[in-house]
Amino acid sequence: AQSVTQLDSQVPVFEEAPVELRCNYSSSVSVYLFWYVQYPNQGLQLLLKYLSGSTLVKGINGFEAEFNKSQTSFHLRKPSVHISDTAEYFCAVSPWGTYKYIFGTGTRLKVLA
Amino acid sequence: ETGVTQTPRHLVMGMTNKKSLKCEQHLGHNAMYWYKQSAKKPLELMFVYSLEERVENNSVPSRFSPECPNSSHLFLHLHTLQPEDSALYLCASSQGTSGGDTQYFGPGTRLTVL
């Protein structure tokens, strides 16, 4: 079985400051890793994903994430946030060869002026 | 056309009503999903269809009944729901079901059961 842990339910940060949203996972099989963002009154939108290759993945809107296999982590970072980044962010894993997605509980990022 | 659309966006129903949620994808994908999103809980996968065939029924109560008449449309029929069924119901689609595929989500239907 797989599980995804997002320990921070809320992260407040000032505009133009850096931010890191943490994601740890547990799995006995190999997985693909994803970060999705959900803006108010919208569905989830893919930010980035790790399938293979370089462990540093760049996504949309200036976000990036690094896959760390030994620590089973896939933390999301942005060097300088904007007010428009205020949203909920979900980490997810998908076991190889399956359609299953296992999501974390989400982290609400609030960017303050 | 936006990728995945859902109607209605909001629905209020009594416990004895019957209603249906509709999802349509304009991406030419082969797989479609229903998820339940409740506050403070991870997204719960309810149903998966691949090429119009149901491949997953994740221990969902029978008061939820899915229907996939073709690869572009997905319905969720609701009857005799309970207040704890109030949630945001999200539809998603993906090209395939072999893993690694990006899922594209609709905006959801906010369901309130009185």
PDB file of C-alpha atoms in Angstrom:
ATOM      1  CA  ALA A   1       0.000   0.000   0.000  1.00  0.00           C
ATOM      2  CA  GLN A   2       1.035   3.582  -0.519  1.00  0.00           C
ATOM      3  CA  SER A   3       0.554   6.706   1.571  1.00  0.00           C
ATOM      4  CA  VAL A   4       1.393  10.375   1.154  1.00  0.00           C
ATOM      5  CA  THR A   5       2.050  12.747   4.027  1.00  0.00           C
ATOM      6  CA  GLN A   6       1.891  16.503   3.792  1.00  0.00           C
ATOM      7  CA  LEU A   7       2.690  17.554   7.324  1.00  0.00           C
ATOM      8  CA  ASP A   8       1.944  21.253   6.868  1.00  0.00           C
ATOM      9  CA  SER A   9      -1.756  21.923   6.505  1.00  0.00           C
ATOM     10  CA  GLN A  10      -1.181  25.668   6.136  1.00  0.00           C
ATOM     11  CA  VAL A  11       1.870  27.713   5.164  1.00  0.00           C
ATOM     12  CA  PRO A  12       1.743  31.519   5.368  1.00  0.00           C
ATOM     13  CA  VAL A  13       4.538  33.360   3.565  1.00  0.00           C
ATOM     14  CA  PHE A  14       5.162  36.945   2.538  1.00  0.00           C
ATOM     15  CA  GLU A  15       5.166  37.952  -1.107  1.00  0.00           C
ATOM     16  CA  GLU A  16       8.557  37.564  -2.853  1.00  0.00           C
ATOM     17  CA  ALA A  17       9.817  35.226  -0.113  1.00  0.00           C
ATOM     18  CA  PRO A  18      10.871  31.638  -0.905  1.00  0.00           C
ATOM     19  CA  VAL A  19       8.646  28.726   0.042  1.00  0.00           C
ATOM     20  CA  GLU A  20       8.999  24.979   0.450  1.00  0.00           C
ATOM     21  CA  LEU A  21       6.017  22.644   0.737  1.00  0.00           C
ATOM     22  CA  ARG A  22       6.913  19.254   2.103  1.00  0.00           C
ATOM     23  CA  CYS A  23       5.793  15.874   0.844  1.00  0.00           C
ATOM     24  CA  ASN A  24       6.850  12.446   2.079  1.00  0.00           C
ATOM     25  CA  TYR A  25       5.549   9.164   0.805  1.00  0.00           C
ATOM     26  CA  SER A  26       5.606   5.501   1.684  1.00  0.00           C
ATOM     27  CA  SER A  27       5.497   2.738  -0.901  1.00  0.00           C
ATOM     28  CA  SER A  28       6.748  -0.818  -1.306  1.00  0.00           C
ATOM     29  CA  VAL A  29       6.781  -0.436  -5.105  1.00  0.00           C
ATOM     30  CA  SER A  30       8.163   2.184  -7.451  1.00  0.00           C
ATOM     31  CA  VAL A  31       5.970   5.211  -7.957  1.00  0.00           C
ATOM     32  CA  TYR A  32       5.604   8.272 -10.108  1.00  0.00           C
ATOM     33  CA  LEU A  33       5.287  11.548  -8.181  1.00  0.00           C
ATOM     34  CA  PHE A  34       3.112  14.571  -8.820  1.00  0.00           C
ATOM     35  CA  TRP A  35       2.274  17.993  -7.490  1.00  0.00           C
ATOM     36  CA  TYR A  36      -1.119  19.503  -8.276  1.00  0.00           C
ATOM     37  CA  VAL A  37      -2.501  22.933  -7.429  1.00  0.00           C
ATOM     38  CA  GLN A  38      -6.127  23.811  -6.743  1.00  0.00           C
ATOM     39  CA  TYR A  39      -7.233  27.438  -6.945  1.00  0.00           C
ATOM     40  CA  PRO A  40     -10.513  28.440  -5.276  1.00  0.00           C
ATOM     41  CA  ASN A  41     -13.589  27.033  -7.030  1.00  0.00           C
ATOM     42  CA  GLN A  42     -11.487  25.118  -9.536  1.00  0.00           C
ATOM     43  CA  GLY A  43     -10.341  21.567 -10.101  1.00  0.00           C
ATOM     44  CA  LEU A  44      -6.788  20.354  -9.680  1.00  0.00           C
ATOM     45  CA  GLN A  45      -4.132  21.364 -12.201  1.00  0.00           C
ATOM     46  CA  LEU A  46      -0.780  19.647 -12.704  1.00  0.00           C
ATOM     47  CA  LEU A  47       2.232  21.668 -11.559  1.00  0.00           C
ATOM     48  CA  LEU A  48       4.905  19.086 -12.279  1.00  0.00           C
ATOM     49  CA  LYS A  49       5.648  15.387 -12.200  1.00  0.00           C
ATOM     50  CA  TYR A  50       8.587  13.053 -11.795  1.00  0.00           C
ATOM     51  CA  LEU A  51       8.659   9.969 -13.976  1.00  0.00           C
ATOM     52  CA  SER A  52      12.389   9.197 -14.282  1.00  0.00           C
ATOM     53  CA  GLY A  53      15.744  10.802 -14.988  1.00  0.00           C
ATOM     54  CA  SER A  54      16.932  13.993 -13.324  1.00  0.00           C
ATOM     55  CA  THR A  55      15.679  14.236  -9.782  1.00  0.00           C
ATOM     56  CA  LEU A  56      15.127  17.987 -10.087  1.00  0.00           C
ATOM     57  CA  VAL A  57      11.879  18.659 -11.908  1.00  0.00           C
ATOM     58  CA  LYS A  58      10.779  22.055 -13.129  1.00  0.00           C
ATOM     59  CA  GLY A  59       7.107  22.869 -13.524  1.00  0.00           C
ATOM     60  CA  ILE A  60       4.804  25.694 -14.373  1.00  0.00           C
ATOM     61  CA  ASN A  61       4.666  29.081 -12.657  1.00  0.00           C
ATOM     62  CA  GLY A  62       8.298  28.878 -11.494  1.00  0.00           C
ATOM     63  CA  PHE A  63       7.831  25.862  -9.219  1.00  0.00           C
ATOM     64  CA  GLU A  64      10.310  23.015  -8.955  1.00  0.00           C
ATOM     65  CA  ALA A  65      10.559  19.841  -6.909  1.00  0.00           C
ATOM     66  CA  GLU A  66      13.319  17.431  -6.039  1.00  0.00           C
ATOM     67  CA  PHE A  67      12.863  13.688  -5.749  1.00  0.00           C
ATOM     68  CA  ASN A  68      14.894  12.172  -2.940  1.00  0.00           C
ATOM     69  CA  LYS A  69      14.604   8.407  -3.033  1.00  0.00           C
ATOM     70  CA  SER A  70      16.547   7.727   0.172  1.00  0.00           C
ATOM     71  CA  GLN A  71      14.333  10.090   2.148  1.00  0.00           C
ATOM     72  CA  THR A  72      11.191   9.214   0.162  1.00  0.00           C
ATOM     73  CA  SER A  73      10.465  12.888  -0.266  1.00  0.00           C
ATOM     74  CA  PHE A  74       9.319  15.132  -3.080  1.00  0.00           C
ATOM     75  CA  HIS A  75       9.340  18.672  -1.713  1.00  0.00           C
ATOM     76  CA  LEU A  76       8.016  21.569  -3.777  1.00  0.00           C
ATOM     77  CA  ARG A  77       9.876  24.892  -3.888  1.00  0.00           C
ATOM     78  CA  LYS A  78       9.575  28.337  -5.354  1.00  0.00           C
ATOM     79  CA  PRO A  79      12.269  30.997  -4.879  1.00  0.00           C
ATOM     80  CA  SER A  80       9.866  33.963  -4.869  1.00  0.00           C
ATOM     81  CA  VAL A  81       6.111  33.669  -4.415  1.00  0.00           C
ATOM     82  CA  HIS A  82       3.358  35.940  -5.671  1.00  0.00           C
ATOM     83  CA  ILE A  83      -0.065  36.719  -4.290  1.00  0.00           C
ATOM     84  CA  SER A  84      -1.506  34.683  -7.152  1.00  0.00           C
ATOM     85  CA  ASP A  85       0.204  31.539  -5.801  1.00  0.00           C
ATOM     86  CA  THR A  86      -2.319  31.457  -2.951  1.00  0.00           C
ATOM     87  CA  ALA A  87      -3.980  28.071  -3.394  1.00  0.00           C
ATOM     88  CA  GLU A  88      -4.041  24.511  -2.094  1.00  0.00           C
ATOM     89  CA  TYR A  89      -1.240  22.207  -3.174  1.00  0.00           C
ATOM     90  CA  PHE A  90      -1.534  18.427  -3.343  1.00  0.00           C
ATOM     91  CA  CYS A  91       1.217  15.873  -3.558  1.00  0.00           C
ATOM     92  CA  ALA A  92       0.340  12.516  -5.124  1.00  0.00           C
ATOM     93  CA  VAL A  93       1.976   9.220  -6.048  1.00  0.00           C
ATOM     94  CA  SER A  94       0.993   6.674  -8.655  1.00  0.00           C
ATOM     95  CA  PRO A  95       2.438   3.136  -8.599  1.00  0.00           C
ATOM     96  CA  TRP A  96       4.099   2.125 -11.849  1.00  0.00           C
ATOM     97  CA  GLY A  97       1.766   0.391 -14.279  1.00  0.00           C
ATOM     98  CA  THR A  98      -1.438   1.334 -12.472  1.00  0.00           C
ATOM     99  CA  TYR A  99      -4.129   3.974 -12.771  1.00  0.00           C
ATOM    100  CA  LYS A 100      -4.194   4.585  -9.033  1.00  0.00           C
ATOM    101  CA  TYR A 101      -3.367   7.971  -7.593  1.00  0.00           C
ATOM    102  CA  ILE A 102      -2.833   8.386  -3.863  1.00  0.00           C
ATOM    103  CA  PHE A 103      -3.142  11.986  -2.734  1.00  0.00           C
ATOM    104  CA  GLY A 104      -1.980  13.783   0.380  1.00  0.00           C
ATOM    105  CA  THR A 105      -4.330  15.924   2.442  1.00  0.00           C
ATOM    106  CA  GLY A 106      -3.049  19.126   0.861  1.00  0.00           C
ATOM    107  CA  THR A 107      -1.168  22.225   2.014  1.00  0.00           C
ATOM    108  CA  ARG A 108      -2.867  25.587   1.885  1.00  0.00           C
ATOM    109  CA  LEU A 109      -0.346  28.226   0.808  1.00  0.00           C
ATOM    110  CA  LYS A 110      -1.330  31.774   1.773  1.00  0.00           C
ATOM    111  CA  VAL A 111       0.823  34.527   0.330  1.00  0.00           C
ATOM    112  CA  LEU A 112       0.686  37.746   2.332  1.00  0.00           C
ATOM    113  CA  ALA A 113       1.252  41.249   0.958  1.00  0.00           C
TER     114      ALA A 113
ATOM    115  CA  GLU B   1     -13.802  24.245 -25.071  1.00  0.00           C
ATOM    116  CA  THR B   2     -12.158  23.735 -21.719  1.00  0.00           C
ATOM    117  CA  GLY B   3     -10.699  20.273 -21.207  1.00  0.00           C
ATOM    118  CA  VAL B   4     -13.053  18.747 -18.634  1.00  0.00           C
ATOM    119  CA  THR B   5     -16.432  20.217 -17.806  1.00  0.00           C
ATOM    120  CA  GLN B   6     -18.838  19.287 -15.033  1.00  0.00           C
ATOM    121  CA  THR B   7     -22.490  20.140 -14.488  1.00  0.00           C
ATOM    122  CA  PRO B   8     -24.070  21.274 -12.329  1.00  0.00           C
ATOM    123  CA  ARG B   9     -21.478  23.242 -10.389  1.00  0.00           C
ATOM    124  CA  HIS B  10     -23.633  23.283  -7.264  1.00  0.00           C
ATOM    125  CA  LEU B  11     -26.357  20.884  -6.163  1.00  0.00           C
ATOM    126  CA  VAL B  12     -28.520  20.799  -3.064  1.00  0.00           C
ATOM    127  CA  MET B  13     -30.651  17.719  -2.569  1.00  0.00           C
ATOM    128  CA  GLY B  14     -32.715  16.029   0.053  1.00  0.00           C
ATOM    129  CA  MET B  15     -32.012  12.544   1.260  1.00  0.00           C
ATOM    130  CA  THR B  16     -34.866  11.073  -0.780  1.00  0.00           C
ATOM    131  CA  ASN B  17     -34.050  12.800  -4.089  1.00  0.00           C
ATOM    132  CA  LYS B  18     -32.482  11.313  -7.192  1.00  0.00           C
ATOM    133  CA  LYS B  19     -30.044  13.426  -9.163  1.00  0.00           C
ATOM    134  CA  SER B  20     -27.178  12.979 -11.609  1.00  0.00           C
ATOM    135  CA  LEU B  21     -23.801  14.612 -12.048  1.00  0.00           C
ATOM    136  CA  LYS B  22     -22.411  14.964 -15.553  1.00  0.00           C
ATOM    137  CA  CYS B  23     -18.819  15.117 -16.747  1.00  0.00           C
ATOM    138  CA  GLU B  24     -17.571  15.653 -20.288  1.00  0.00           C
ATOM    139  CA  GLN B  25     -13.986  15.633 -21.535  1.00  0.00           C
ATOM    140  CA  HIS B  26     -12.860  17.217 -24.797  1.00  0.00           C
ATOM    141  CA  LEU B  27      -9.306  15.859 -24.734  1.00  0.00           C
ATOM    142  CA  GLY B  28      -9.715  12.569 -26.581  1.00  0.00           C
ATOM    143  CA  HIS B  29      -8.703  10.628 -23.480  1.00  0.00           C
ATOM    144  CA  ASN B  30      -9.469   6.969 -22.851  1.00  0.00           C
ATOM    145  CA  ALA B  31      -9.893   6.970 -19.080  1.00  0.00           C
ATOM    146  CA  MET B  32     -12.230   8.849 -16.759  1.00  0.00           C
ATOM    147  CA  TYR B  33     -12.449   9.031 -12.979  1.00  0.00           C
ATOM    148  CA  TRP B  34     -14.755  10.146 -10.184  1.00  0.00           C
ATOM    149  CA  TYR B  35     -13.208  11.474  -6.977  1.00  0.00           C
ATOM    150  CA  LYS B  36     -14.746  12.682  -3.717  1.00  0.00           C
ATOM    151  CA  GLN B  37     -13.044  15.637  -2.023  1.00  0.00           C
ATOM    152  CA  SER B  38     -13.948  16.265   1.606  1.00  0.00           C
ATOM    153  CA  ALA B  39     -12.388  18.861   3.882  1.00  0.00           C
ATOM    154  CA  LYS B  40      -9.173  17.768   5.612  1.00  0.00           C
ATOM    155  CA  LYS B  41      -9.183  14.382   3.855  1.00  0.00           C
ATOM    156  CA  PRO B  42      -7.234  13.120   0.854  1.00  0.00           C
ATOM    157  CA  LEU B  43      -9.040  12.831  -2.437  1.00  0.00           C
ATOM    158  CA  GLU B  44     -10.908   9.536  -2.521  1.00  0.00           C
ATOM    159  CA  LEU B  45     -10.988   7.638  -5.794  1.00  0.00           C
ATOM    160  CA  MET B  46     -14.524   6.335  -6.335  1.00  0.00           C
ATOM    161  CA  PHE B  47     -14.703   4.925  -9.861  1.00  0.00           C
ATOM    162  CA  VAL B  48     -12.422   4.451 -12.851  1.00  0.00           C
ATOM    163  CA  TYR B  49     -13.442   3.756 -16.433  1.00  0.00           C
ATOM    164  CA  SER B  50     -11.012   2.752 -19.142  1.00  0.00           C
ATOM    165  CA  LEU B  51     -12.347   2.607 -22.699  1.00  0.00           C
ATOM    166  CA  GLU B  52     -15.869   2.766 -21.240  1.00  0.00           C
ATOM    167  CA  GLU B  53     -15.319  -0.292 -19.072  1.00  0.00           C
ATOM    168  CA  ARG B  54     -15.352   0.058 -15.310  1.00  0.00           C
ATOM    169  CA  VAL B  55     -12.024  -1.055 -13.883  1.00  0.00           C
ATOM    170  CA  GLU B  56     -12.371   0.154 -10.317  1.00  0.00           C
ATOM    171  CA  ASN B  57     -15.168   0.423  -7.827  1.00  0.00           C
ATOM    172  CA  ASN B  58     -13.423   1.499  -4.693  1.00  0.00           C
ATOM    173  CA  SER B  59     -15.886   0.114  -2.115  1.00  0.00           C
ATOM    174  CA  VAL B  60     -18.339   2.884  -2.857  1.00  0.00           C
ATOM    175  CA  PRO B  61     -21.877   2.590  -1.419  1.00  0.00           C
ATOM    176  CA  SER B  62     -24.515   1.511  -3.912  1.00  0.00           C
ATOM    177  CA  ARG B  63     -26.341   4.828  -3.539  1.00  0.00           C
ATOM    178  CA  PHE B  64     -23.682   6.092  -5.984  1.00  0.00           C
ATOM    179  CA  SER B  65     -24.068   4.603  -9.465  1.00  0.00           C
ATOM    180  CA  PRO B  66     -21.693   5.523 -12.307  1.00  0.00           C
ATOM    181  CA  GLU B  67     -22.403   5.376 -16.017  1.00  0.00           C
ATOM    182  CA  CYS B  68     -19.998   5.806 -18.920  1.00  0.00           C
ATOM    183  CA  PRO B  69     -21.916   5.718 -22.225  1.00  0.00           C
ATOM    184  CA  ASN B  70     -18.831   6.662 -24.284  1.00  0.00           C
ATOM    185  CA  SER B  71     -15.249   7.748 -23.751  1.00  0.00           C
ATOM    186  CA  SER B  72     -16.188  11.441 -23.564  1.00  0.00           C
ATOM    187  CA  HIS B  73     -19.010  11.306 -21.026  1.00  0.00           C
ATOM    188  CA  LEU B  74     -19.272  10.138 -17.452  1.00  0.00           C
ATOM    189  CA  PHE B  75     -22.242  10.332 -15.109  1.00  0.00           C
ATOM    190  CA  LEU B  76     -22.687   9.794 -11.398  1.00  0.00           C
ATOM    191  CA  HIS B  77     -26.255   8.910 -10.445  1.00  0.00           C
ATOM    192  CA  LEU B  78     -27.198   9.706  -6.864  1.00  0.00           C
ATOM    193  CA  HIS B  79     -30.104   8.401  -4.788  1.00  0.00           C
ATOM    194  CA  THR B  80     -31.033   8.287  -1.106  1.00  0.00           C
ATOM    195  CA  LEU B  81     -27.833  10.035  -0.097  1.00  0.00           C
ATOM    196  CA  GLN B  82     -26.746  10.770   3.451  1.00  0.00           C
ATOM    197  CA  PRO B  83     -25.578  14.121   4.880  1.00  0.00           C
ATOM    198  CA  GLU B  84     -22.023  12.745   5.106  1.00  0.00           C
ATOM    199  CA  ASP B  85     -22.046  12.477   1.309  1.00  0.00           C
ATOM    200  CA  SER B  86     -21.860  16.274   1.107  1.00  0.00           C
ATOM    201  CA  ALA B  87     -18.563  17.058  -0.610  1.00  0.00           C
ATOM    202  CA  LEU B  88     -16.946  18.288  -3.810  1.00  0.00           C
ATOM    203  CA  TYR B  89     -17.167  15.643  -6.519  1.00  0.00           C
ATOM    204  CA  LEU B  90     -14.394  15.878  -9.075  1.00  0.00           C
ATOM    205  CA  CYS B  91     -14.222  14.268 -12.464  1.00  0.00           C
ATOM    206  CA  ALA B  92     -10.897  13.667 -14.184  1.00  0.00           C
ATOM    207  CA  SER B  93      -9.601  12.128 -17.376  1.00  0.00           C
ATOM    208  CA  SER B  94      -6.270  10.789 -18.600  1.00  0.00           C
ATOM    209  CA  GLN B  95      -4.869   9.437 -21.829  1.00  0.00           C
ATOM    210  CA  GLY B  96      -4.342   5.970 -20.411  1.00  0.00           C
ATOM    211  CA  THR B  97      -4.307   4.002 -17.189  1.00  0.00           C
ATOM    212  CA  SER B  98      -0.803   2.612 -17.134  1.00  0.00           C
ATOM    213  CA  GLY B  99       0.572   5.077 -14.606  1.00  0.00           C
ATOM    214  CA  GLY B 100       2.454   8.290 -15.061  1.00  0.00           C
ATOM    215  CA  ASP B 101      -0.384   9.806 -17.048  1.00  0.00           C
ATOM    216  CA  THR B 102      -1.396  13.305 -16.067  1.00  0.00           C
ATOM    217  CA  GLN B 103      -4.949  13.532 -14.840  1.00  0.00           C
ATOM    218  CA  TYR B 104      -6.965  16.516 -16.008  1.00  0.00           C
ATOM    219  CA  PHE B 105      -9.634  17.625 -13.574  1.00  0.00           C
ATOM    220  CA  GLY B 106     -12.927  19.367 -13.989  1.00  0.00           C
ATOM    221  CA  PRO B 107     -13.983  22.187 -11.637  1.00  0.00           C
ATOM    222  CA  GLY B 108     -16.162  19.870  -9.570  1.00  0.00           C
ATOM    223  CA  THR B 109     -19.755  19.741  -8.365  1.00  0.00           C
ATOM    224  CA  ARG B 110     -20.321  21.007  -4.834  1.00  0.00           C
ATOM    225  CA  LEU B 111     -22.962  18.682  -3.397  1.00  0.00           C
ATOM    226  CA  THR B 112     -24.941  19.444  -0.253  1.00  0.00           C
ATOM    227  CA  VAL B 113     -27.253  16.778   1.150  1.00  0.00           C
ATOM    228  CA  LEU B 114     -29.859  18.055   3.559  1.00  0.00           C
TER     229      LEU B 114
END
